[in-house]
Tab-separated table of C-alpha atoms in Angstrom:
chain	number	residue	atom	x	y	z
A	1	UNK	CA	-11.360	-18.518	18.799
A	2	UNK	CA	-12.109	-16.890	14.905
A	3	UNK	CA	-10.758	-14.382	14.237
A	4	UNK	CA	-12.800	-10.982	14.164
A	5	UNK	CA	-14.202	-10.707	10.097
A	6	UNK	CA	-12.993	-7.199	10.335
A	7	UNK	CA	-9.577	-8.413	9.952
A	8	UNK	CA	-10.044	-11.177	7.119
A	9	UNK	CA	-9.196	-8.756	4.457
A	10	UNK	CA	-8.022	-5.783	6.652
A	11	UNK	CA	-4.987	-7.817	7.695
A	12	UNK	CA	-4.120	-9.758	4.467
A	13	UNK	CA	-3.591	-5.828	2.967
A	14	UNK	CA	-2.316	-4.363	4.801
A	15	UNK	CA	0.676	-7.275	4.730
A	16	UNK	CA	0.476	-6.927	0.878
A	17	UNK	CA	0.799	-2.966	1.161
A	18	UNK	CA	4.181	-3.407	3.381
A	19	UNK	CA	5.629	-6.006	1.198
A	20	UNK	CA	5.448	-3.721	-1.457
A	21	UNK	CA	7.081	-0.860	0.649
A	22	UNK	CA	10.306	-2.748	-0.187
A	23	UNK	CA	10.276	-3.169	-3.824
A	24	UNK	CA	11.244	0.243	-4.416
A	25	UNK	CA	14.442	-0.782	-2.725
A	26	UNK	CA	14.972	-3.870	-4.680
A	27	UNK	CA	14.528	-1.964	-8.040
A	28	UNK	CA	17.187	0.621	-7.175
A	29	UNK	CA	19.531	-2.158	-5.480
A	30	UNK	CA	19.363	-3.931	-9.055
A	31	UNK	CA	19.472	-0.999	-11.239
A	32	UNK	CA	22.786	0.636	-9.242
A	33	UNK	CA	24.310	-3.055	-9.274
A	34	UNK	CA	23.831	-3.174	-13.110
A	35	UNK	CA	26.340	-0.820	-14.071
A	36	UNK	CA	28.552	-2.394	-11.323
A	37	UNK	CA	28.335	-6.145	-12.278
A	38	UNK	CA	28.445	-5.583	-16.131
A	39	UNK	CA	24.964	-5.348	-17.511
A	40	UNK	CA	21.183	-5.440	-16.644
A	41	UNK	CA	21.137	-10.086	-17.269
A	42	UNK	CA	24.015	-9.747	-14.585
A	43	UNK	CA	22.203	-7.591	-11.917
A	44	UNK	CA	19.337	-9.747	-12.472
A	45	UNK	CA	20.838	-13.157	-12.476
A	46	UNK	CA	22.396	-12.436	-8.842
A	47	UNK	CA	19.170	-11.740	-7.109
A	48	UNK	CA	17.679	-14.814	-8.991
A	49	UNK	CA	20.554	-16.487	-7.495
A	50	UNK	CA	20.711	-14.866	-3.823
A	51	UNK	CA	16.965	-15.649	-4.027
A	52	UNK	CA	17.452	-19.801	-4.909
A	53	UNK	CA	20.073	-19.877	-2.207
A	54	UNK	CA	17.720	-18.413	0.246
A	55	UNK	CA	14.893	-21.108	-0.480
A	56	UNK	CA	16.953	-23.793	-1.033
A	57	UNK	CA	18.229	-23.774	2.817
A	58	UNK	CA	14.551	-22.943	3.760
A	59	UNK	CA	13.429	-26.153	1.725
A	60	UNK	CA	16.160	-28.239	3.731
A	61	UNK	CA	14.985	-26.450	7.345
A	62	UNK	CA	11.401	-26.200	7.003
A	63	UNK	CA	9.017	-29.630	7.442
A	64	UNK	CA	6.379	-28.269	4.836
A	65	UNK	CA	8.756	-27.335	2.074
A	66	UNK	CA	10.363	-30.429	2.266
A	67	UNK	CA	6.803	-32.150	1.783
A	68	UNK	CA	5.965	-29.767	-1.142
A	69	UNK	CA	9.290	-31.203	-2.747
A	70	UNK	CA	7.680	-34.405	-2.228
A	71	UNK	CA	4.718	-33.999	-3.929
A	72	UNK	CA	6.427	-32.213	-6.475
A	73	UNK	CA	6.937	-35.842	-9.173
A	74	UNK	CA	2.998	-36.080	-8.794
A	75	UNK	CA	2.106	-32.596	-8.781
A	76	UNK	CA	3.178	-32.718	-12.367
A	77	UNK	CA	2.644	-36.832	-13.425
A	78	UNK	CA	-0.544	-36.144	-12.407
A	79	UNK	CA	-1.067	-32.380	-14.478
A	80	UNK	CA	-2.331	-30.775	-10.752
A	81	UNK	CA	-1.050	-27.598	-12.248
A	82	UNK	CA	-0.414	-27.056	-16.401
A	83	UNK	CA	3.303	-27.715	-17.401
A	84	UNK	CA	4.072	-23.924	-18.820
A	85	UNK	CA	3.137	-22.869	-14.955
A	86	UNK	CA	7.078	-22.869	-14.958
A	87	UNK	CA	7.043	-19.884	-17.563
A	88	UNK	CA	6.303	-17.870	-13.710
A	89	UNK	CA	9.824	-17.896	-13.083
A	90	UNK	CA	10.805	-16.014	-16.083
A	91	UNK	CA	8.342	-13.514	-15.823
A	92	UNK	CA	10.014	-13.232	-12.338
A	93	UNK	CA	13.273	-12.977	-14.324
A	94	UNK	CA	12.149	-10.568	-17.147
A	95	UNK	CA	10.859	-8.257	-14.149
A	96	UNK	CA	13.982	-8.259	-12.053
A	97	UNK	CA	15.845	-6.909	-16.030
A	98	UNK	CA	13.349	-4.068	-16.116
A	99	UNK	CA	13.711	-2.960	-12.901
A	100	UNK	CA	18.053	-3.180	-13.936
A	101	UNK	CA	17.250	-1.183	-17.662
A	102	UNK	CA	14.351	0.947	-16.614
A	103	UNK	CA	14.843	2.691	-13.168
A	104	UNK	CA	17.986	4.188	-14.269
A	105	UNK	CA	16.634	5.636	-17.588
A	106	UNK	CA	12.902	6.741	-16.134
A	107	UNK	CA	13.353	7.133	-12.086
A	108	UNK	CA	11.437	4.676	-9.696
A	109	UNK	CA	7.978	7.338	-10.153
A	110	UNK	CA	7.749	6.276	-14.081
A	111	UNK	CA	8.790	3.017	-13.169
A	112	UNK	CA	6.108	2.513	-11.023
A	113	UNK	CA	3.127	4.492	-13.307
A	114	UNK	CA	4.049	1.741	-15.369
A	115	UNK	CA	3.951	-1.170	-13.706
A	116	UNK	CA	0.896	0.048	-11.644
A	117	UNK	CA	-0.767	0.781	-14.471
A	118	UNK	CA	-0.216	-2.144	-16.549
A	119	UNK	CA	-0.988	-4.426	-13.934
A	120	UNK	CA	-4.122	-2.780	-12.886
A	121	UNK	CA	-5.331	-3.458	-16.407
A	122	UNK	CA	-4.136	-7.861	-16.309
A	123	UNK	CA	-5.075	-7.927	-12.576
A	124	UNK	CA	-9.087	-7.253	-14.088
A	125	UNK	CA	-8.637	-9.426	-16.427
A	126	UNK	CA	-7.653	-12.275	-14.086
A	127	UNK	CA	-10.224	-11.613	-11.916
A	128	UNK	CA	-13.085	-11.433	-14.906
A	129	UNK	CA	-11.774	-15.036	-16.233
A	130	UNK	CA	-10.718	-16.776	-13.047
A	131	UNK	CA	-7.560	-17.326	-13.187
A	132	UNK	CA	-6.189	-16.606	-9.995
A	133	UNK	CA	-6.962	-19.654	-7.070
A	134	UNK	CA	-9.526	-16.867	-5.437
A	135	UNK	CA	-11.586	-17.774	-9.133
A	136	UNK	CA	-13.632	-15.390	-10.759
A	137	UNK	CA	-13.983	-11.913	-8.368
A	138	UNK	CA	-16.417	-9.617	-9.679
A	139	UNK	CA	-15.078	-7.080	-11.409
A	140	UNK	CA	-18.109	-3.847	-10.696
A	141	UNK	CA	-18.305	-0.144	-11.280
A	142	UNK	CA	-17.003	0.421	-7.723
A	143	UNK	CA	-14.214	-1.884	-8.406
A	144	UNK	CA	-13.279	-0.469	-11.516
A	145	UNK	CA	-13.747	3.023	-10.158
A	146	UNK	CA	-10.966	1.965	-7.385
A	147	UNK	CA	-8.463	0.711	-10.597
A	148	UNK	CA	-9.060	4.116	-12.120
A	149	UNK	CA	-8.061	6.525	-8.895
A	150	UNK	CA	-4.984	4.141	-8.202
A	151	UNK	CA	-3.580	4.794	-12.242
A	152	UNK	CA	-4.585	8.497	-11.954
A	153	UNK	CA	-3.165	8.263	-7.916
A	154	UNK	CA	0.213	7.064	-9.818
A	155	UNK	CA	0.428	9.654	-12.563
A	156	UNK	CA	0.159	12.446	-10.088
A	157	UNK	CA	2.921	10.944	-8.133
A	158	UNK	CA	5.349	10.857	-11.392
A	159	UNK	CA	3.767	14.572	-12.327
A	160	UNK	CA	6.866	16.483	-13.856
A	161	UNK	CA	8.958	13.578	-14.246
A	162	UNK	CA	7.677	12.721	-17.602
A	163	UNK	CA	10.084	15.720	-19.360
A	164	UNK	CA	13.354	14.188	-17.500
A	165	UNK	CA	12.616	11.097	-18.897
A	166	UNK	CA	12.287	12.291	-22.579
A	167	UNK	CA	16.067	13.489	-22.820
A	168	UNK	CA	17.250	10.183	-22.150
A	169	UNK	CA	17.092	8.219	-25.578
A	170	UNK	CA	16.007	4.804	-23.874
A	171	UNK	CA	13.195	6.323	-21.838
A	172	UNK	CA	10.602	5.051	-24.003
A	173	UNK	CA	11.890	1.098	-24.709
A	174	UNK	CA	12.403	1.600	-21.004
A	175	UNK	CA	8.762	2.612	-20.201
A	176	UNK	CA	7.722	0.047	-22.741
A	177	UNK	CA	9.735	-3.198	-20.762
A	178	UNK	CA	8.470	-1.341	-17.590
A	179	UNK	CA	4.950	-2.200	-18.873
A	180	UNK	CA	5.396	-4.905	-20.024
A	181	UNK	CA	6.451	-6.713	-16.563
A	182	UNK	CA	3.101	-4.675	-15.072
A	183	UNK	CA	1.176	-7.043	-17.568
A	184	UNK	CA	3.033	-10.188	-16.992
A	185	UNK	CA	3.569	-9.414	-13.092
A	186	UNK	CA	-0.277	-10.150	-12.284
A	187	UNK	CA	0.023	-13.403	-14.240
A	188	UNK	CA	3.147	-14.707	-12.794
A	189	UNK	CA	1.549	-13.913	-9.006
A	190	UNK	CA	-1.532	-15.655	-10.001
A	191	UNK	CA	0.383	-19.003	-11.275
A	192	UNK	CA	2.913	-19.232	-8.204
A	193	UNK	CA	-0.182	-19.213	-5.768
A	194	UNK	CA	-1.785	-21.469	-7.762
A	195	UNK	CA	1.472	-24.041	-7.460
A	196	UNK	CA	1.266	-23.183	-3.832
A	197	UNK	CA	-2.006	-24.583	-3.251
A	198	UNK	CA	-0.926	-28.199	-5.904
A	199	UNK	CA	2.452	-28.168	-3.437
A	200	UNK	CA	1.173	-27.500	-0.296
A	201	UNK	CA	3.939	-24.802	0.019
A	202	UNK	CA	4.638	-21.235	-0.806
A	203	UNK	CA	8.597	-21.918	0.024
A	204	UNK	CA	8.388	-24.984	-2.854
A	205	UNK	CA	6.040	-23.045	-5.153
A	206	UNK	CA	8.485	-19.986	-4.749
A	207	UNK	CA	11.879	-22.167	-4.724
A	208	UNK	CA	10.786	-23.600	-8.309
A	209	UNK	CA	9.804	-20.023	-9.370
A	210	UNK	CA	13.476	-18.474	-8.859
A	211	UNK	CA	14.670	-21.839	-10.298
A	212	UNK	CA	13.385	-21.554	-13.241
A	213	UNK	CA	14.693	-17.829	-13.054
A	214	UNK	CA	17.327	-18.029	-12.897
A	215	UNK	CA	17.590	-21.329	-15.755
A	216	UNK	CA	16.389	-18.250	-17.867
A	217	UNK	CA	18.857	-15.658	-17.336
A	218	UNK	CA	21.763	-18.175	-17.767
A	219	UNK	CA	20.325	-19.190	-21.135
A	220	UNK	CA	19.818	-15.462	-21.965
A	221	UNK	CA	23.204	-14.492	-20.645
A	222	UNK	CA	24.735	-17.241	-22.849
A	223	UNK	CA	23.377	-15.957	-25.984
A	224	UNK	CA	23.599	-12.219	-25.549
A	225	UNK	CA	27.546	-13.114	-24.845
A	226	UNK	CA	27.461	-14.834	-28.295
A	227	UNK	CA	26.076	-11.790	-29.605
A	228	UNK	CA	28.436	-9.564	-28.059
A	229	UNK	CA	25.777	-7.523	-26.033
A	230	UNK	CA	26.873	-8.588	-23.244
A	231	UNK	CA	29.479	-10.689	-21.508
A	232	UNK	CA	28.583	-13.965	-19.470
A	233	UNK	CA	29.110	-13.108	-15.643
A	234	UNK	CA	30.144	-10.704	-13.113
A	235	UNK	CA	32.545	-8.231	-14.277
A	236	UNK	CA	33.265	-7.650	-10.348
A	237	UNK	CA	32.503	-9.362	-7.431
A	238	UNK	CA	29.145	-8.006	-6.274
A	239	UNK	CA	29.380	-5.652	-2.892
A	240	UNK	CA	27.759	-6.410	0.467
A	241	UNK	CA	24.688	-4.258	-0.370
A	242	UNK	CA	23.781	-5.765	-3.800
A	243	UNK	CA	22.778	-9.225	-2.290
A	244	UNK	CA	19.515	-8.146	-0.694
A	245	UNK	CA	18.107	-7.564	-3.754
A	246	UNK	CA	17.345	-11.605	-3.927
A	247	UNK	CA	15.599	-11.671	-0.674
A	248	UNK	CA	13.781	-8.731	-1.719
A	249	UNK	CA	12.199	-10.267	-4.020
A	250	UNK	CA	11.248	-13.165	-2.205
A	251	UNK	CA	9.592	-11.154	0.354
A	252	UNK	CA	7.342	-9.829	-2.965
A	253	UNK	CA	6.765	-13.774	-4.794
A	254	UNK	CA	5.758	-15.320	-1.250
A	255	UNK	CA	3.279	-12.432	-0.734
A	256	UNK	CA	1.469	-13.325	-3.932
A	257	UNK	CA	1.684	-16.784	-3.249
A	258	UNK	CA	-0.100	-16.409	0.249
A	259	UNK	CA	-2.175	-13.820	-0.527
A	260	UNK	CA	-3.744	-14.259	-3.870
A	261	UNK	CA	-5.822	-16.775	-2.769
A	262	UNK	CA	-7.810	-14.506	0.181
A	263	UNK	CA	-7.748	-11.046	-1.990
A	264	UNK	CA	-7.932	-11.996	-5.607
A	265	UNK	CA	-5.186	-10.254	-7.860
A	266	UNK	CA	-6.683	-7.097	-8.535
A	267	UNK	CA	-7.082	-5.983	-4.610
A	268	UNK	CA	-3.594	-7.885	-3.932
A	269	UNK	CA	-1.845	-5.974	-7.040
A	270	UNK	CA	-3.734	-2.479	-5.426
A	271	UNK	CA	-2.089	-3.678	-1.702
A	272	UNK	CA	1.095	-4.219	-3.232
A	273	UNK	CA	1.327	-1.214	-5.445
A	274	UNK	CA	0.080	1.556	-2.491
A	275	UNK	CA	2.746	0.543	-0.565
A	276	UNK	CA	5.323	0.833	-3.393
A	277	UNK	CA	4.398	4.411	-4.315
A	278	UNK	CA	4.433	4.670	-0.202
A	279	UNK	CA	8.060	3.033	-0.444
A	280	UNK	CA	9.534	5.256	-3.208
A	281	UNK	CA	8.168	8.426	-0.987
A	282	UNK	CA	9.539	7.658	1.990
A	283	UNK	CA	13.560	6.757	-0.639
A	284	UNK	CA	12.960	9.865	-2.221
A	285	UNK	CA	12.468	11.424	1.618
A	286	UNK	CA	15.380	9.804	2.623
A	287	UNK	CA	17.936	10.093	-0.310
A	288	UNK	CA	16.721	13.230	-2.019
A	289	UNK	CA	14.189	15.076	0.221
A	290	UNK	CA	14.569	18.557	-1.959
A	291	UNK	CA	13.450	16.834	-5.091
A	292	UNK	CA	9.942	15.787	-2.902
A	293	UNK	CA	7.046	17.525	-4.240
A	294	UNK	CA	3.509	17.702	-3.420
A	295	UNK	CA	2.372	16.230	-6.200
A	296	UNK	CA	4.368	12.492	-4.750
A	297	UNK	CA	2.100	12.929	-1.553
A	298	UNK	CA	-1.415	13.814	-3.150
A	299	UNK	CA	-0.720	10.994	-5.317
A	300	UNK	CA	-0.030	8.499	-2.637
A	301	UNK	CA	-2.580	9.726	-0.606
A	302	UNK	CA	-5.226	8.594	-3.883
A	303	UNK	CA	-3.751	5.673	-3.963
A	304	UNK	CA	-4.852	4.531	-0.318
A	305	UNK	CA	-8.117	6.193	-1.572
A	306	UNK	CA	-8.092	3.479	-4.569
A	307	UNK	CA	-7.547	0.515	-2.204
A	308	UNK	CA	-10.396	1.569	-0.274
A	309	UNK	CA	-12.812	2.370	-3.009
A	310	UNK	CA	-11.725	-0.799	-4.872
A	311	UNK	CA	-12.246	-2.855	-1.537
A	312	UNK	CA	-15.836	-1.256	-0.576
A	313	UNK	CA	-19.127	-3.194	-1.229
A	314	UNK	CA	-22.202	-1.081	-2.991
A	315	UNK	CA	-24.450	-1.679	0.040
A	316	UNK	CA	-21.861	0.438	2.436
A	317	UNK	CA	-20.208	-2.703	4.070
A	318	UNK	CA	-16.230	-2.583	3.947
A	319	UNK	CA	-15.340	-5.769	1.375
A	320	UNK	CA	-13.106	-7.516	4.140
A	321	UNK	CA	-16.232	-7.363	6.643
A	322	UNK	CA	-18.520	-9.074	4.151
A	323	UNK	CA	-16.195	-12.162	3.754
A	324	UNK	CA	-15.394	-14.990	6.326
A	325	UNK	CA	-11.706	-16.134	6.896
A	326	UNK	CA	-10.508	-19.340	6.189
């Protein structure tokens, strides 16, 4: 029996929104393990690593990822998917640095303006020029409207952070780096679920993703040692906690992968960014409760208003009611 078309968008996210509950979590697990491990290319290389190791065993275990390996010679002998597809996995690397150098210098609210902002902006783009698997998705005045209350939802969760941030001297190269994974973020979700379609498998699609990763952070390890910024490895062995950053993050790339295909990337990114400002709520709740304003839940609380804005057709019908599943 089909599935009710109430839930063909409905469902999809509302998974995207509780992926994205965790990345908070990931971006504070990397940017406390930073200081720990010896510098921002070490926090990051051991969740790219934690992350292969994961997938790896998953592409041994599971029948589909091992037939996604398969396919993987003629995926690219045959150009199913453009060559520089494999730049994903940096992007995936660059992002896992600026959550180590940024969260520490701007908090996870100015983290997360910046990322949600920035990626608002790409995720329109990718929708306007088709580059996502969904194609083109219109991009109209009601959608547009949506991006704009989820930026403005954003900056009135970060309200009053903004003068913390300016005493530290790295607060702006750290807002800067913060945006700049926003912009590539969209890009990088859009390729792996494009890779997943060629492979037949999100695990594969992701595997090659972290593989490439973490390729990336060796090579830029190696050469900041050289440079003396920073040394090549673990200054300590990691602790218990710090490994979940990897599958963290895996939880986020296969999300992309699955999902960018039934919501397009702007809706996905506005799934997967309402549940992070939702996520760094319910940390700062948790680990700092007297430092919760009002402003954090008026802000969330537009953000959920974005999704559903951004998600509404002009005629009155819901956007996930107007569209059949697959």
């Amino acid at each position: 029996m089909a599935r009710p078309e109430s839930q063909a968008h409905a469902v999809p996210l509302a998974l995207a929104a509780s992926a994205g509950m965790l990345m908070p979590l990931q971006a504070l697990i990397t940017s406390e393990g930073a200081g720990f491990l010896g510098g921002y290319l070490s926090a990051a290389l051991l969740s790219a690593l934690t992350s292969l190791a994961c997938l790896l065993v998953a592409s041994v275990a599971i029948p589909g990822a091992r037939a996604g390996w398969r396919k993987f010679g003629s995926v690219w002998r045959d150009r199913t998917i453009p060559s520089w597809f494999l730049l994903a996995g940096l992007v995936g690397s660059y992002y896992m640095v600026a959550q180590a150098m940024s969260v520490g210098s701007i908090g996870l609210a100015l983290f997360a303006v910046a990322v949600v902002g920035a990626r608002t902006l790409s995720s329109i783009v990718i929708d306007m020029i088709g580059f996502s698997p969904a194609g083109k998705q219109p991009v109209t005045r009601i959608r547009l409207l949506g991006a704009g209350l989820l930026v403005i939802g954003a900056v009135i969760a970060a309200w009053g952070t903004g003068a913390q941030a300016a005493e530290s001297p790295q607060a702006l190269i750290a807002l800067a780096v913060a945006a700049g994974a926003g912009l590539l973020v969209s890009f990088q979700q859009s390729m792996n679920g494009r890779a997943g379609k060629a492979y037949g498998s999100t695990t594969t699609a992701t595997a090659i993703n972290y593989l490439a990763a973490a390729a990336g952070l060796l090579v830029a390890m190696a050469l900041a040692a050289v440079l003396q910024i920073e040394s090549f490895g673990f200054s300590h062995a990691p602790l218990w906690w710090m490994y979940f950053a990897g599958p963290l993050g895996i939880l986020f790339v296969v999300t992309g992968v699955t999902l960018v295909p039934r919501l397009g990337a702007l809706l996905l990114g506005m799934g997967l960014v309402t549940g992070q400002l939702v996520g760094s709520l319910v940390m700062d709740l948790v680990i700092s409760p007297e430092l919760v304003g009002a402003n954090e839940i008026v802000g969330t609380l537009v953000t959920l208003l974005a999704v559903l804005v951004a998600s509404w057709q002009p005629n009155g019908r819901p956007r996930w009611k107007t569209l059949k599943s697959s």
